[in-house]
Amino acid sequence: MRIATTIFLTDETITPVRLAHQLEQRGFAGLYLPEHTHIPVSRETLYPAGGDLPPEYGRTLDPFVALAQAAAVTERLELGTGITLVTQHDPIDLAKQIATLDHVSGGRFTLGLGFGWNVEEAADHGVNWSTRRELGRDRMALMRALWSAEPTAYEGEFGSVRASHAYPKPVQQSRGPVVGPRTLIGGAAGPKLFAHIAEYADGWLPIGGRGLTESVPALRTAWEAAGRDPKDLQVIPYAVLPSPGKLAHYADLGIEEVVLQLPPAAEPEVLRTLDAFAEYL
């Protein structure tokens, strides 16, 4: 099983360069970074995990800038977002950022995308909360048009692009309906999410990895109903606090990669956590 990591990198934590060095030297498979552009102070949206919102949410580094630094100082480490809030970006700009990062890293980028939980943050980006999933689907379709091998126009409900010359292209070749880098969708299990995954992604990033015994078969049913090859589905439990029994359970479900949660801390604490995670490599 590949063991990757995720962390809220901030202006107060270990740096992207130092972390990337340590991960590659120790044999970890990848680094995924979350995204929040800002956290409005006058916030009505409850923190999904309950309690007060941890301060690192309002201090996160831009994931694409941080991952570019990580790419520059590593050769094998996989790099990803967990997750990119696609509805909060101009899709033409985002397509360029993603393709460039995938290009300069030699095809090591994974686009983990999601639809968010913070209503106020999204509203400041002009996102209508009730249609955010449809908007995200539309954004992805527009980006796929720009990543296509030939100039391809796209006209959607929320945006459009003319047939264009748009380089660089993502390194990975098209596979079925998916164009661009490895694409994983985060979110809670349910028919709508699973339909999106089956339509335009390579798999699912379930946060915490709970309930997979019931949800993975449901996802596989939706996946196969969409005509996708069963062997191509990827399920990567995300932000996991590990134990030997938990990882063995994932392996029994056919899961081949897991993303472990690192603390949003300075270098000494992060390195101690990596030392503790070494037993799972």
Tab-separated table of C-alpha atoms in Angstrom:
chain	number	residue	atom	x	y	z
A	1	MET	CA	0.000	0.000	0.000
A	2	ARG	CA	1.326	3.453	-0.919
A	3	ILE	CA	1.498	5.783	2.085
A	4	ALA	CA	1.055	9.460	1.269
A	5	THR	CA	0.528	12.413	3.595
A	6	THR	CA	-1.460	15.603	3.915
A	7	ILE	CA	-0.891	18.673	6.049
A	8	PHE	CA	-2.197	22.199	6.501
A	9	LEU	CA	0.969	24.009	5.485
A	10	THR	CA	0.860	27.572	6.803
A	11	ASP	CA	3.142	30.522	7.474
A	12	GLU	CA	3.829	28.943	10.903
A	13	THR	CA	4.600	25.321	9.957
A	14	ILE	CA	7.401	23.336	8.407
A	15	THR	CA	8.165	24.681	4.929
A	16	PRO	CA	7.128	22.931	1.707
A	17	VAL	CA	10.767	22.396	0.712
A	18	ARG	CA	11.829	20.827	4.016
A	19	LEU	CA	8.749	18.621	4.166
A	20	ALA	CA	9.089	17.436	0.568
A	21	HIS	CA	12.761	16.560	1.148
A	22	GLN	CA	11.932	14.564	4.248
A	23	LEU	CA	9.008	12.719	2.663
A	24	GLU	CA	11.011	11.606	-0.357
A	25	GLN	CA	14.056	10.604	1.693
A	26	ARG	CA	11.919	8.523	4.053
A	27	GLY	CA	10.030	6.744	1.270
A	28	PHE	CA	6.578	8.271	1.539
A	29	ALA	CA	4.584	8.162	-1.687
A	30	GLY	CA	3.071	11.620	-1.859
A	31	LEU	CA	2.079	14.993	-0.452
A	32	TYR	CA	-1.449	16.385	-0.760
A	33	LEU	CA	-2.311	19.944	0.276
A	34	PRO	CA	-5.695	21.523	1.101
A	35	GLU	CA	-7.007	24.879	-0.032
A	36	HIS	CA	-8.822	27.780	1.579
A	37	THR	CA	-8.419	31.225	0.069
A	38	HIS	CA	-9.720	32.943	3.208
A	39	ILE	CA	-12.051	32.328	6.152
A	40	PRO	CA	-14.575	35.128	6.717
A	41	VAL	CA	-14.673	36.198	10.369
A	42	SER	CA	-18.463	36.588	10.321
A	43	ARG	CA	-19.013	32.902	9.686
A	44	GLU	CA	-22.338	31.107	10.124
A	45	THR	CA	-21.227	27.793	8.606
A	46	LEU	CA	-20.429	25.220	11.279
A	47	TYR	CA	-17.075	23.458	11.204
A	48	PRO	CA	-17.894	19.960	9.876
A	49	ALA	CA	-15.782	18.211	12.531
A	50	GLY	CA	-17.534	20.123	15.324
A	51	GLY	CA	-16.258	22.711	17.768
A	52	ASP	CA	-14.177	25.753	16.925
A	53	LEU	CA	-12.553	26.028	13.517
A	54	PRO	CA	-8.794	25.376	13.908
A	55	PRO	CA	-6.695	28.466	13.137
A	56	GLU	CA	-4.714	26.777	10.348
A	57	TYR	CA	-7.766	26.956	8.075
A	58	GLY	CA	-7.283	30.702	7.752
A	59	ARG	CA	-3.504	30.469	7.286
A	60	THR	CA	-3.085	27.851	4.540
A	61	LEU	CA	-0.470	28.400	1.875
A	62	ASP	CA	-1.620	28.444	-1.732
A	63	PRO	CA	-1.372	24.744	-2.639
A	64	PHE	CA	-0.133	25.258	-6.183
A	65	VAL	CA	2.709	27.551	-5.130
A	66	ALA	CA	3.694	25.205	-2.291
A	67	LEU	CA	3.507	22.105	-4.495
A	68	ALA	CA	5.640	23.800	-7.158
A	69	GLN	CA	8.314	24.276	-4.507
A	70	ALA	CA	7.973	20.628	-3.526
A	71	ALA	CA	8.228	19.540	-7.159
A	72	ALA	CA	11.441	21.501	-7.650
A	73	VAL	CA	13.295	19.670	-4.861
A	74	THR	CA	12.049	16.112	-5.435
A	75	GLU	CA	12.091	13.549	-8.215
A	76	ARG	CA	9.664	10.797	-7.174
A	77	LEU	CA	7.251	12.289	-4.649
A	78	GLU	CA	3.672	12.416	-5.939
A	79	LEU	CA	2.006	15.813	-5.502
A	80	GLY	CA	-1.680	16.536	-5.121
A	81	THR	CA	-4.420	18.772	-3.821
A	82	GLY	CA	-6.820	17.621	-1.186
A	83	ILE	CA	-8.842	19.422	-2.182
A	84	THR	CA	-8.950	22.157	-4.829
A	85	LEU	CA	-12.140	24.187	-4.513
A	86	VAL	CA	-12.758	24.288	-8.253
A	87	THR	CA	-15.816	26.516	-8.046
A	88	GLN	CA	-13.721	29.293	-6.489
A	89	HIS	CA	-11.387	29.572	-9.498
A	90	ASP	CA	-11.543	30.958	-12.991
A	91	PRO	CA	-11.397	27.650	-14.887
A	92	ILE	CA	-9.174	28.944	-17.702
A	93	ASP	CA	-6.580	30.155	-15.206
A	94	LEU	CA	-6.916	26.981	-13.137
A	95	ALA	CA	-6.457	24.753	-16.184
A	96	LYS	CA	-3.183	26.549	-16.915
A	97	GLN	CA	-1.967	26.230	-13.308
A	98	ILE	CA	-2.747	22.525	-13.166
A	99	ALA	CA	-1.224	21.718	-16.545
A	100	THR	CA	1.906	23.710	-15.735
A	101	LEU	CA	2.420	22.022	-12.364
A	102	ASP	CA	1.886	18.599	-13.907
A	103	HIS	CA	4.329	19.463	-16.699
A	104	VAL	CA	7.139	20.810	-14.515
A	105	SER	CA	6.779	17.888	-12.084
A	106	GLY	CA	6.986	15.289	-14.849
A	107	GLY	CA	3.387	14.110	-14.491
A	108	ARG	CA	3.383	13.751	-10.717
A	109	PHE	CA	0.280	15.852	-10.023
A	110	THR	CA	-3.072	14.563	-8.761
A	111	LEU	CA	-6.053	16.910	-8.851
A	112	GLY	CA	-8.128	16.252	-5.773
A	113	LEU	CA	-11.208	18.408	-6.120
A	114	GLY	CA	-14.249	19.165	-4.050
A	115	PHE	CA	-17.182	21.488	-3.602
A	116	GLY	CA	-16.412	22.946	-0.189
A	117	TRP	CA	-18.226	23.333	3.122
A	118	ASN	CA	-17.791	27.042	3.970
A	119	VAL	CA	-20.749	28.913	2.533
A	120	GLU	CA	-19.329	32.370	3.307
A	121	GLU	CA	-15.984	31.651	1.662
A	122	ALA	CA	-17.706	30.414	-1.477
A	123	ALA	CA	-20.105	33.363	-1.546
A	124	ASP	CA	-17.191	35.804	-1.636
A	125	HIS	CA	-16.136	34.050	-4.848
A	126	GLY	CA	-19.617	34.529	-6.311
A	127	VAL	CA	-20.624	30.879	-5.852
A	128	ASN	CA	-24.330	30.086	-5.506
A	129	TRP	CA	-24.277	27.369	-2.854
A	130	SER	CA	-27.300	25.475	-4.190
A	131	THR	CA	-25.680	24.951	-7.606
A	132	ARG	CA	-22.042	24.500	-6.554
A	133	ARG	CA	-21.834	20.849	-7.625
A	134	GLU	CA	-23.216	21.629	-11.064
A	135	LEU	CA	-20.809	24.567	-11.302
A	136	GLY	CA	-17.893	22.303	-10.380
A	137	ARG	CA	-18.923	19.792	-13.030
A	138	ASP	CA	-19.085	22.603	-15.594
A	139	ARG	CA	-15.664	23.946	-14.567
A	140	MET	CA	-14.143	20.493	-15.016
A	141	ALA	CA	-15.679	20.081	-18.469
A	142	LEU	CA	-14.271	23.435	-19.570
A	143	MET	CA	-10.811	22.503	-18.305
A	144	ARG	CA	-10.960	19.164	-20.100
A	145	ALA	CA	-11.605	21.053	-23.321
A	146	LEU	CA	-8.430	23.109	-22.783
A	147	TRP	CA	-6.427	19.975	-21.926
A	148	SER	CA	-7.614	18.100	-25.014
A	149	ALA	CA	-5.046	17.187	-27.653
A	150	GLU	CA	-6.789	19.276	-30.324
A	151	PRO	CA	-8.347	22.748	-29.918
A	152	THR	CA	-11.793	22.058	-28.483
A	153	ALA	CA	-14.592	24.514	-27.757
A	154	TYR	CA	-16.857	24.215	-24.741
A	155	GLU	CA	-20.211	25.851	-24.100
A	156	GLY	CA	-21.675	25.129	-20.682
A	157	GLU	CA	-24.349	26.386	-18.357
A	158	PHE	CA	-21.874	28.448	-16.320
A	159	GLY	CA	-19.024	29.159	-18.705
A	160	SER	CA	-17.542	28.692	-22.135
A	161	VAL	CA	-14.247	28.736	-23.982
A	162	ARG	CA	-13.427	28.990	-27.662
A	163	ALA	CA	-11.393	26.286	-29.373
A	164	SER	CA	-7.925	27.381	-28.305
A	165	HIS	CA	-4.229	26.650	-28.327
A	166	ALA	CA	-3.510	25.894	-24.683
A	167	TYR	CA	-0.157	24.483	-23.630
A	168	PRO	CA	1.419	22.798	-21.781
A	169	LYS	CA	-0.856	19.784	-21.688
A	170	PRO	CA	-1.067	17.534	-18.635
A	171	VAL	CA	1.335	14.610	-18.953
A	172	GLN	CA	-1.105	11.745	-18.403
A	173	GLN	CA	-2.971	10.508	-21.473
A	174	SER	CA	-6.758	10.568	-21.678
A	175	ARG	CA	-8.511	7.517	-20.221
A	176	GLY	CA	-12.171	6.983	-20.918
A	177	PRO	CA	-14.036	10.198	-20.104
A	178	VAL	CA	-11.135	11.606	-18.056
A	179	VAL	CA	-8.763	14.125	-19.613
A	180	GLY	CA	-5.917	15.637	-17.637
A	181	PRO	CA	-4.043	14.585	-14.501
A	182	ARG	CA	-5.270	11.889	-12.139
A	183	THR	CA	-8.541	13.304	-10.838
A	184	LEU	CA	-10.123	12.371	-7.515
A	185	ILE	CA	-13.276	13.872	-5.999
A	186	GLY	CA	-13.662	14.405	-2.264
A	187	GLY	CA	-16.908	14.464	-0.370
A	188	ALA	CA	-19.380	12.433	1.638
A	189	ALA	CA	-20.768	9.229	0.169
A	190	GLY	CA	-23.993	9.562	-1.765
A	191	PRO	CA	-25.604	9.011	-5.167
A	192	LYS	CA	-24.877	12.517	-6.501
A	193	LEU	CA	-21.200	12.396	-5.552
A	194	PHE	CA	-20.787	8.889	-6.936
A	195	ALA	CA	-22.426	9.948	-10.211
A	196	HIS	CA	-19.895	12.781	-10.552
A	197	ILE	CA	-17.001	10.418	-9.834
A	198	ALA	CA	-18.212	7.904	-12.407
A	199	GLU	CA	-18.724	10.656	-14.991
A	200	TYR	CA	-15.429	12.548	-14.961
A	201	ALA	CA	-12.942	11.305	-12.336
A	202	ASP	CA	-10.551	8.467	-11.600
A	203	GLY	CA	-11.837	7.893	-8.093
A	204	TRP	CA	-12.805	9.096	-4.638
A	205	LEU	CA	-11.036	10.835	-1.727
A	206	PRO	CA	-13.185	9.899	1.307
A	207	ILE	CA	-12.117	12.032	4.274
A	208	GLY	CA	-11.288	9.925	7.316
A	209	GLY	CA	-12.110	6.659	5.580
A	210	ARG	CA	-15.146	5.760	7.705
A	211	GLY	CA	-17.949	3.561	6.409
A	212	LEU	CA	-16.060	2.278	3.385
A	213	THR	CA	-17.359	-1.285	3.801
A	214	GLU	CA	-20.808	-0.044	2.769
A	215	SER	CA	-19.922	2.888	0.510
A	216	VAL	CA	-17.249	1.349	-1.722
A	217	PRO	CA	-19.640	-1.287	-3.167
A	218	ALA	CA	-22.193	1.472	-3.861
A	219	LEU	CA	-19.552	3.510	-5.678
A	220	ARG	CA	-18.486	0.471	-7.685
A	221	THR	CA	-22.101	-0.080	-8.740
A	222	ALA	CA	-22.401	3.525	-9.971
A	223	TRP	CA	-19.002	3.269	-11.650
A	224	GLU	CA	-19.849	0.135	-13.601
A	225	ALA	CA	-23.318	1.456	-14.491
A	226	ALA	CA	-21.552	4.382	-16.181
A	227	GLY	CA	-19.580	1.934	-18.328
A	228	ARG	CA	-16.291	2.400	-16.486
A	229	ASP	CA	-13.816	-0.465	-16.143
A	230	PRO	CA	-13.991	-1.853	-12.564
A	231	LYS	CA	-10.224	-2.224	-12.331
A	232	ASP	CA	-9.716	1.505	-12.973
A	233	LEU	CA	-11.596	2.779	-9.908
A	234	GLN	CA	-9.349	4.299	-7.227
A	235	VAL	CA	-10.446	4.899	-3.633
A	236	ILE	CA	-7.892	6.766	-1.512
A	237	PRO	CA	-8.868	7.328	2.151
A	238	TYR	CA	-7.776	10.835	3.054
A	239	ALA	CA	-6.599	12.593	6.243
A	240	VAL	CA	-6.413	9.268	8.056
A	241	LEU	CA	-5.023	8.744	11.549
A	242	PRO	CA	-3.495	5.302	11.042
A	243	SER	CA	-3.487	2.030	12.920
A	244	PRO	CA	-2.370	-1.413	11.683
A	245	GLY	CA	-5.934	-2.745	11.805
A	246	LYS	CA	-7.324	0.198	9.853
A	247	LEU	CA	-4.792	-0.156	7.045
A	248	ALA	CA	-5.334	-3.918	6.907
A	249	HIS	CA	-9.063	-3.275	6.532
A	250	TYR	CA	-8.404	-0.882	3.660
A	251	ALA	CA	-6.207	-3.482	1.983
A	252	ASP	CA	-9.031	-6.034	2.262
A	253	LEU	CA	-11.239	-3.567	0.350
A	254	GLY	CA	-8.694	-3.419	-2.471
A	255	ILE	CA	-7.397	0.025	-1.538
A	256	GLU	CA	-3.828	0.633	-2.716
A	257	GLU	CA	-3.103	4.129	-1.354
A	258	VAL	CA	-3.905	5.965	1.856
A	259	VAL	CA	-3.195	9.584	2.845
A	260	LEU	CA	-2.139	10.086	6.467
A	261	GLN	CA	-2.767	13.316	8.369
A	262	LEU	CA	0.258	15.271	9.620
A	263	PRO	CA	-0.081	17.942	12.313
A	264	PRO	CA	-0.006	21.615	11.195
A	265	ALA	CA	3.135	22.184	13.192
A	266	ALA	CA	6.739	23.295	13.094
A	267	GLU	CA	9.427	21.004	11.729
A	268	PRO	CA	10.364	19.099	14.924
A	269	GLU	CA	6.808	17.894	15.592
A	270	VAL	CA	6.184	17.010	11.953
A	271	LEU	CA	9.397	14.967	11.797
A	272	ARG	CA	8.473	13.130	14.995
A	273	THR	CA	5.144	12.230	13.395
A	274	LEU	CA	6.905	10.971	10.266
A	275	ASP	CA	9.098	8.818	12.497
A	276	ALA	CA	5.955	7.362	14.093
A	277	PHE	CA	4.378	6.729	10.675
A	278	ALA	CA	7.482	4.874	9.463
A	279	GLU	CA	6.079	1.529	10.670
A	280	TYR	CA	3.414	1.751	7.949
A	281	LEU	CA	5.843	2.163	5.047
